[in-house]
CSV table of N, CA and C and ligand atoms in Angstrom, one decimal:
chain,number,residue,atom,x,y,z
A,4,MET,N,15.8,-4.4,19.4
A,4,MET,CA,14.4,-4.5,19.6
A,4,MET,C,13.7,-3.4,18.8
A,5,ASP,N,12.6,-3.7,18.1
A,5,ASP,CA,11.8,-2.7,17.5
A,5,ASP,C,10.3,-3.1,17.5
A,6,PHE,N,9.5,-2.1,17.1
A,6,PHE,CA,8.1,-2.3,16.9
A,6,PHE,C,7.8,-2.2,15.4
A,7,GLU,N,6.7,-2.9,15.0
A,7,GLU,CA,6.2,-2.8,13.7
A,7,GLU,C,4.8,-2.1,13.9
A,8,ILE,N,4.7,-0.9,13.4
A,8,ILE,CA,3.4,-0.2,13.6
A,8,ILE,C,2.7,-0.3,12.3
A,9,ILE,N,1.4,-0.7,12.4
A,9,ILE,CA,0.6,-1.0,11.2
A,9,ILE,C,-0.6,-0.1,11.0
A,10,ARG,N,-0.8,0.4,9.9
A,10,ARG,CA,-2.0,1.3,9.6
A,10,ARG,C,-2.7,0.7,8.4
A,11,GLU,N,-4.0,0.5,8.5
A,11,GLU,CA,-4.8,-0.1,7.4
A,11,GLU,C,-5.5,1.0,6.6
A,12,PHE,N,-5.6,0.8,5.3
A,12,PHE,CA,-6.3,1.8,4.4
A,12,PHE,C,-7.2,0.9,3.5
A,13,ASP,N,-8.2,1.6,2.9
A,13,ASP,CA,-8.9,0.9,1.8
A,13,ASP,C,-9.2,1.9,0.7
A,14,PHE,N,-9.3,1.3,-0.5
A,14,PHE,CA,-9.7,2.1,-1.7
A,14,PHE,C,-10.3,1.2,-2.7
A,15,SER,N,-11.2,1.8,-3.5
A,15,SER,CA,-11.9,1.0,-4.5
A,15,SER,C,-11.4,1.5,-5.9
A,16,ALA,N,-11.1,0.6,-6.7
A,16,ALA,CA,-10.5,1.0,-8.0
A,16,ALA,C,-10.8,-0.1,-9.1
A,17,ALA,N,-10.8,0.4,-10.3
A,17,ALA,CA,-11.0,-0.5,-11.5
A,17,ALA,C,-9.7,-0.8,-12.2
A,18,HIS,N,-9.6,-1.9,-12.8
A,18,HIS,CA,-8.4,-2.2,-13.6
A,18,HIS,C,-8.7,-3.3,-14.6
A,19,SER,N,-7.8,-3.5,-15.6
A,19,SER,CA,-7.7,-4.6,-16.4
A,19,SER,C,-6.3,-5.0,-16.6
A,20,LEU,N,-6.0,-6.3,-16.8
A,20,LEU,CA,-4.7,-6.8,-16.9
A,20,LEU,C,-4.5,-7.3,-18.3
A,21,PRO,N,-4.1,-6.4,-19.2
A,21,PRO,CA,-4.0,-6.8,-20.7
A,21,PRO,C,-3.1,-7.9,-21.0
A,22,LYS,N,-2.1,-8.1,-20.1
A,22,LYS,CA,-1.1,-9.2,-20.4
A,22,LYS,C,-1.5,-10.5,-19.8
A,23,TYR,N,-2.6,-10.5,-19.0
A,23,TYR,CA,-3.0,-11.7,-18.3
A,23,TYR,C,-4.0,-12.6,-19.1
A,24,ASN,N,-3.7,-13.9,-19.1
A,24,ASN,CA,-4.6,-14.7,-19.9
A,24,ASN,C,-5.6,-15.4,-19.0
A,25,GLY,N,-6.7,-14.7,-18.8
A,25,GLY,CA,-7.8,-15.2,-17.9
A,25,GLY,C,-8.8,-14.1,-17.8
A,26,LYS,N,-9.7,-14.3,-16.8
A,26,LYS,CA,-10.8,-13.3,-16.6
A,26,LYS,C,-10.4,-11.9,-16.3
A,27,CYS,N,-9.2,-11.8,-15.6
A,27,CYS,CA,-8.8,-10.4,-15.2
A,27,CYS,C,-8.3,-9.6,-16.3
A,28,LYS,N,-8.3,-10.2,-17.5
A,28,LYS,CA,-8.0,-9.4,-18.7
A,28,LYS,C,-9.0,-8.4,-18.9
A,29,ASN,N,-10.3,-8.7,-18.5
A,29,ASN,CA,-11.4,-7.8,-18.7
A,29,ASN,C,-11.4,-6.7,-17.6
A,30,PHE,N,-12.0,-5.5,-18.0
A,30,PHE,CA,-12.1,-4.4,-17.1
A,30,PHE,C,-13.1,-4.8,-15.9
A,31,HIS,N,-12.6,-4.6,-14.7
A,31,HIS,CA,-13.4,-4.9,-13.5
A,31,HIS,C,-12.9,-4.2,-12.3
A,32,GLY,N,-13.5,-4.3,-11.1
A,32,GLY,CA,-13.1,-3.5,-10.0
A,32,GLY,C,-12.8,-4.4,-8.7
A,33,HIS,N,-12.1,-3.7,-7.8
A,33,HIS,CA,-11.8,-4.4,-6.5
A,33,HIS,C,-12.0,-3.4,-5.4
A,34,ASN,N,-12.3,-3.9,-4.2
A,34,ASN,CA,-12.2,-3.1,-2.9
A,34,ASN,C,-10.9,-3.5,-2.3
A,35,TYR,N,-9.8,-2.7,-2.5
A,35,TYR,CA,-8.5,-3.1,-2.0
A,35,TYR,C,-8.3,-2.7,-0.6
A,36,ILE,N,-7.6,-3.5,0.1
A,36,ILE,CA,-7.1,-3.1,1.5
A,36,ILE,C,-5.6,-3.1,1.5
A,37,LEU,N,-5.1,-2.0,2.0
A,37,LEU,CA,-3.6,-1.8,2.1
A,37,LEU,C,-3.2,-1.7,3.5
A,38,GLU,N,-2.2,-2.5,3.9
A,38,GLU,CA,-1.6,-2.4,5.2
A,38,GLU,C,-0.2,-1.8,5.0
A,39,VAL,N,0.1,-0.8,5.8
A,39,VAL,CA,1.4,-0.2,5.7
A,39,VAL,C,2.2,-0.5,7.1
A,40,TYR,N,3.3,-1.1,7.0
A,40,TYR,CA,4.1,-1.5,8.2
A,40,TYR,C,5.3,-0.6,8.3
A,41,VAL,N,5.4,0.0,9.5
A,41,VAL,CA,6.6,0.9,9.7
A,41,VAL,C,7.3,0.4,10.9
A,42,ARG,N,8.6,0.2,10.8
A,42,ARG,CA,9.4,-0.3,11.9
A,42,ARG,C,10.1,0.9,12.6
A,43,VAL,N,10.0,0.8,13.9
A,43,VAL,CA,10.7,1.9,14.7
A,43,VAL,C,11.5,1.2,15.8
A,44,ASP,N,12.7,1.5,16.0
A,44,ASP,CA,13.6,1.0,17.1
A,44,ASP,C,13.1,1.5,18.4
A,45,VAL,N,13.1,0.7,19.4
A,45,VAL,CA,12.7,1.1,20.7
A,45,VAL,C,13.5,2.3,21.2
A,46,ALA,N,14.8,2.3,20.8
A,46,ALA,CA,15.7,3.4,21.2
A,46,ALA,C,15.3,4.8,20.5
A,47,ASP,N,14.5,4.7,19.4
A,47,ASP,CA,14.1,5.9,18.7
A,47,ASP,C,12.7,6.4,19.1
A,48,MET,N,12.1,5.8,20.1
A,48,MET,CA,10.8,6.2,20.5
A,48,MET,C,10.9,7.6,21.2
A,49,LYS,N,9.8,8.3,21.1
A,49,LYS,CA,9.8,9.6,21.7
A,49,LYS,C,8.5,9.7,22.6
A,50,ASP,N,8.7,9.9,23.9
A,50,ASP,CA,7.6,10.0,24.8
A,50,ASP,C,6.7,8.7,24.8
A,51,GLY,N,7.4,7.6,24.6
A,51,GLY,CA,6.7,6.3,24.6
A,51,GLY,C,6.0,6.0,23.3
A,52,ILE,N,6.2,6.7,22.2
A,52,ILE,CA,5.6,6.5,21.0
A,52,ILE,C,6.6,6.3,19.9
A,53,GLY,N,6.4,5.3,19.0
A,53,GLY,CA,7.4,5.0,18.0
A,53,GLY,C,7.1,5.9,16.8
A,54,ILE,N,5.9,5.8,16.2
A,54,ILE,CA,5.5,6.8,15.2
A,54,ILE,C,4.0,7.0,15.4
A,55,ASP,N,3.6,8.2,15.3
A,55,ASP,CA,2.1,8.5,15.4
A,55,ASP,C,1.4,8.0,14.1
A,56,THR,N,0.5,7.1,14.3
A,56,THR,CA,-0.2,6.5,13.2
A,56,THR,C,-0.9,7.6,12.3
A,57,ALA,N,-1.2,8.8,12.9
A,57,ALA,CA,-1.8,9.9,12.2
A,57,ALA,C,-0.8,10.4,11.1
A,58,GLU,N,0.5,10.3,11.4
A,58,GLU,CA,1.4,10.7,10.4
A,58,GLU,C,1.5,9.8,9.2
A,59,ILE,N,1.4,8.5,9.5
A,59,ILE,CA,1.3,7.5,8.4
A,59,ILE,C,0.0,7.7,7.6
A,60,LYS,N,-1.1,8.0,8.3
A,60,LYS,CA,-2.4,8.2,7.7
A,60,LYS,C,-2.3,9.4,6.7
A,61,ASN,N,-1.7,10.5,7.2
A,61,ASN,CA,-1.7,11.7,6.3
A,61,ASN,C,-0.8,11.5,5.1
A,62,ILE,N,0.3,10.9,5.2
A,62,ILE,CA,1.2,10.6,4.1
A,62,ILE,C,0.5,9.7,3.1
A,63,VAL,N,0.0,8.6,3.5
A,63,VAL,CA,-0.6,7.6,2.6
A,63,VAL,C,-1.9,8.2,2.0
A,64,ASN,N,-2.7,8.9,2.8
A,64,ASN,CA,-3.9,9.5,2.2
A,64,ASN,C,-3.6,10.5,1.1
A,65,GLU,N,-2.6,11.3,1.3
A,65,GLU,CA,-2.3,12.4,0.4
A,65,GLU,C,-1.7,11.8,-0.9
A,66,THR,N,-0.8,10.8,-0.8
A,66,THR,CA,0.0,10.4,-2.0
A,66,THR,C,-0.6,9.2,-2.6
A,67,VAL,N,-1.4,8.4,-1.9
A,67,VAL,CA,-1.9,7.1,-2.5
A,67,VAL,C,-3.4,7.1,-2.6
A,68,ILE,N,-4.1,7.2,-1.4
A,68,ILE,CA,-5.5,6.9,-1.4
A,68,ILE,C,-6.3,8.0,-2.2
A,69,ASP,N,-5.9,9.2,-2.0
A,69,ASP,CA,-6.6,10.3,-2.8
A,69,ASP,C,-6.4,10.2,-4.3
A,70,VAL,N,-5.3,9.5,-4.7
A,70,VAL,CA,-5.0,9.3,-6.1
A,70,VAL,C,-5.7,8.1,-6.7
A,71,LEU,N,-5.7,7.0,-5.9
A,71,LEU,CA,-6.2,5.7,-6.4
A,71,LEU,C,-7.7,5.4,-6.2
A,72,ASP,N,-8.2,6.0,-5.2
A,72,ASP,CA,-9.6,5.7,-4.8
A,72,ASP,C,-10.6,6.2,-6.0
A,73,HIS,N,-11.4,5.2,-6.4
A,73,HIS,CA,-12.4,5.5,-7.5
A,73,HIS,C,-11.7,5.9,-8.8
A,74,SER,N,-10.5,5.3,-9.0
A,74,SER,CA,-9.8,5.5,-10.3
A,74,SER,C,-9.8,4.3,-11.2
A,75,ASN,N,-9.4,4.5,-12.4
A,75,ASN,CA,-9.0,3.4,-13.3
A,75,ASN,C,-7.5,3.3,-13.2
A,76,LEU,N,-7.0,2.2,-12.5
A,76,LEU,CA,-5.6,2.1,-12.2
A,76,LEU,C,-4.8,2.0,-13.5
A,77,ASN,N,-5.4,1.6,-14.6
A,77,ASN,CA,-4.6,1.6,-15.9
A,77,ASN,C,-4.3,3.0,-16.4
A,78,ASP,N,-5.0,4.0,-15.9
A,78,ASP,CA,-4.6,5.4,-16.3
A,78,ASP,C,-3.4,5.9,-15.5
A,79,ILE,N,-3.1,5.2,-14.4
A,79,ILE,CA,-2.1,5.7,-13.4
A,79,ILE,C,-0.8,4.9,-13.6
A,80,MET,N,-0.9,3.6,-13.9
A,80,MET,CA,0.3,2.8,-14.0
A,80,MET,C,0.1,1.7,-15.1
A,81,GLU,N,1.1,1.2,-15.6
A,81,GLU,CA,1.0,0.1,-16.6
A,81,GLU,C,0.8,-1.2,-16.0
A,82,ASN,N,-0.1,-2.0,-16.5
A,82,ASN,CA,-0.4,-3.4,-16.1
A,82,ASN,C,-0.6,-3.5,-14.6
A,83,PRO,N,-1.6,-2.9,-14.0
A,83,PRO,CA,-1.8,-2.8,-12.6
A,83,PRO,C,-2.1,-4.1,-11.8
A,84,SER,N,-1.1,-5.0,-11.8
A,84,SER,CA,-1.2,-6.2,-11.0
A,84,SER,C,-1.0,-5.9,-9.6
A,85,MET,N,-1.3,-6.8,-8.6
A,85,MET,CA,-1.0,-6.5,-7.2
A,85,MET,C,0.5,-6.1,-7.0
A,86,GLU,N,1.4,-6.8,-7.7
A,86,GLU,CA,2.8,-6.5,-7.6
A,86,GLU,C,3.1,-5.1,-8.1
A,87,ASN,N,2.6,-4.7,-9.3
A,87,ASN,CA,2.9,-3.4,-9.8
A,87,ASN,C,2.2,-2.3,-9.0
A,88,ILE,N,1.1,-2.6,-8.4
A,88,ILE,CA,0.4,-1.6,-7.5
A,88,ILE,C,1.3,-1.3,-6.3
A,89,CYS,N,1.8,-2.4,-5.7
A,89,CYS,CA,2.7,-2.3,-4.5
A,89,CYS,C,4.0,-1.5,-4.9
A,90,ILE,N,4.6,-1.7,-6.0
A,90,ILE,CA,5.8,-1.0,-6.5
A,90,ILE,C,5.4,0.5,-6.6
A,91,TRP,N,4.3,0.8,-7.2
A,91,TRP,CA,3.8,2.2,-7.3
A,91,TRP,C,3.6,2.8,-6.0
A,92,ILE,N,2.9,2.2,-5.1
A,92,ILE,CA,2.7,2.7,-3.7
A,92,ILE,C,4.0,3.0,-3.0
A,93,HIS,N,4.9,2.0,-3.1
A,93,HIS,CA,6.2,2.2,-2.4
A,93,HIS,C,6.9,3.4,-2.9
A,94,ALA,N,6.9,3.7,-4.2
A,94,ALA,CA,7.5,4.8,-4.8
A,94,ALA,C,6.9,6.1,-4.3
A,95,GLN,N,5.6,6.1,-4.0
A,95,GLN,CA,5.0,7.4,-3.5
A,95,GLN,C,5.3,7.7,-2.1
A,96,ILE,N,5.5,6.6,-1.2
A,96,ILE,CA,5.5,6.9,0.2
A,96,ILE,C,6.8,6.6,0.9
A,97,ALA,N,7.7,5.9,0.3
A,97,ALA,CA,8.9,5.4,1.0
A,97,ALA,C,9.8,6.6,1.6
A,98,LYS,N,10.0,7.5,0.7
A,98,LYS,CA,10.9,8.6,1.2
A,98,LYS,C,10.3,9.4,2.4
A,99,ARG,N,9.0,9.7,2.3
A,99,ARG,CA,8.4,10.4,3.4
A,99,ARG,C,8.3,9.6,4.7
A,100,ILE,N,7.9,8.3,4.5
A,100,ILE,CA,7.7,7.4,5.7
A,100,ILE,C,9.1,7.2,6.4
A,101,ASN,N,10.2,7.1,5.6
A,101,ASN,CA,11.5,6.8,6.1
A,101,ASN,C,12.1,7.9,6.9
A,102,THR,N,11.5,9.1,6.9
A,102,THR,CA,12.0,10.2,7.7
A,102,THR,C,11.4,10.0,9.2
A,103,LYS,N,10.4,9.1,9.3
A,103,LYS,CA,9.7,8.9,10.6
A,103,LYS,C,10.1,7.6,11.2
A,104,GLY,N,10.4,6.6,10.3
A,104,GLY,CA,10.7,5.2,10.8
A,104,GLY,C,11.3,4.5,9.5
A,105,ARG,N,11.1,3.2,9.5
A,105,ARG,CA,11.5,2.4,8.3
A,105,ARG,C,10.3,1.7,7.7
A,106,LEU,N,9.9,2.1,6.5
A,106,LEU,CA,8.8,1.4,5.8
A,106,LEU,C,9.3,0.0,5.6
A,107,SER,N,8.7,-1.0,6.3
A,107,SER,CA,9.2,-2.4,6.2
A,107,SER,C,8.5,-3.3,5.3
A,108,LYS,N,7.1,-3.1,5.2
A,108,LYS,CA,6.3,-4.0,4.5
A,108,LYS,C,5.1,-3.3,4.0
A,109,LEU,N,4.6,-3.7,2.8
A,109,LEU,CA,3.3,-3.3,2.3
A,109,LEU,C,2.5,-4.6,2.1
A,110,ARG,N,1.3,-4.7,2.6
A,110,ARG,CA,0.5,-5.8,2.3
A,110,ARG,C,-0.8,-5.3,1.5
A,111,LEU,N,-1.0,-5.8,0.4
A,111,LEU,CA,-2.2,-5.4,-0.4
A,111,LEU,C,-3.1,-6.5,-0.6
A,112,TRP,N,-4.3,-6.3,-0.2
A,112,TRP,CA,-5.4,-7.3,-0.4
A,112,TRP,C,-6.2,-6.9,-1.6
A,113,GLU,N,-6.3,-7.8,-2.6
A,113,GLU,CA,-7.1,-7.5,-3.7
A,113,GLU,C,-8.6,-8.1,-3.6
A,114,THR,N,-8.6,-9.2,-2.9
A,114,THR,CA,-9.9,-9.8,-2.5
A,114,THR,C,-9.7,-10.3,-1.1
A,115,GLY,N,-10.8,-10.9,-0.5
A,115,GLY,CA,-10.7,-11.4,0.8
A,115,GLY,C,-9.7,-12.6,0.9
A,116,ARG,N,-9.4,-13.2,-0.3
A,116,ARG,CA,-8.5,-14.4,-0.3
A,116,ARG,C,-7.2,-14.1,-0.9
A,117,ASN,N,-7.0,-13.1,-1.7
A,117,ASN,CA,-5.8,-12.8,-2.4
A,117,ASN,C,-5.1,-11.6,-1.9
A,118,SER,N,-3.9,-11.8,-1.4
A,118,SER,CA,-3.1,-10.7,-1.0
A,118,SER,C,-1.6,-10.9,-1.3
A,119,ILE,N,-0.9,-9.8,-1.2
A,119,ILE,CA,0.6,-9.9,-1.5
A,119,ILE,C,1.3,-9.1,-0.5
A,120,ILE,N,2.5,-9.5,-0.1
A,120,ILE,CA,3.3,-8.8,0.8
A,120,ILE,C,4.6,-8.4,0.1
A,121,MET,N,4.9,-7.1,0.2
A,121,MET,CA,6.2,-6.6,-0.4
A,121,MET,C,7.1,-6.3,0.8
A,122,ASN,N,8.2,-6.9,0.8
A,122,ASN,CA,9.2,-6.7,1.9
A,122,ASN,C,10.1,-5.5,1.4
A,123,CYS,N,10.1,-4.4,2.2
A,123,CYS,CA,10.7,-3.2,1.7
A,123,CYS,C,12.1,-3.0,2.3
A,124,VAL,N,12.5,-3.8,3.3
A,124,VAL,CA,13.9,-3.7,3.8
A,124,VAL,C,14.6,-5.0,3.7
B,9,ZN,ZN1,-8.5,-7.6,-10.8
């Protein structure tokens, strides 16, 4: 038995997808929503808590949100598609989150209708 603890973040950023054949080839922006899922076994809970969401908040804010918010994503990673943004975010946070629980999923919303789920375990 385990819990999936979820913390939501948002950031605004610009990008262009030079390899994409369509409108997203042009420079434009999104208000992204990021959901971070951390799995904690019931047996590993401490004082009734799996992981303090403030710990997830601090790790993700320091390593992801402070870097990506109001940035040009093309300056930070190559071809910043939803998939590549998730891979970049995973690389920043996995090690630190996994000392607290297991980073199990990342969900990134690019628009109210388009999102992607990265399964991390
Ligand atoms: Zn876009």
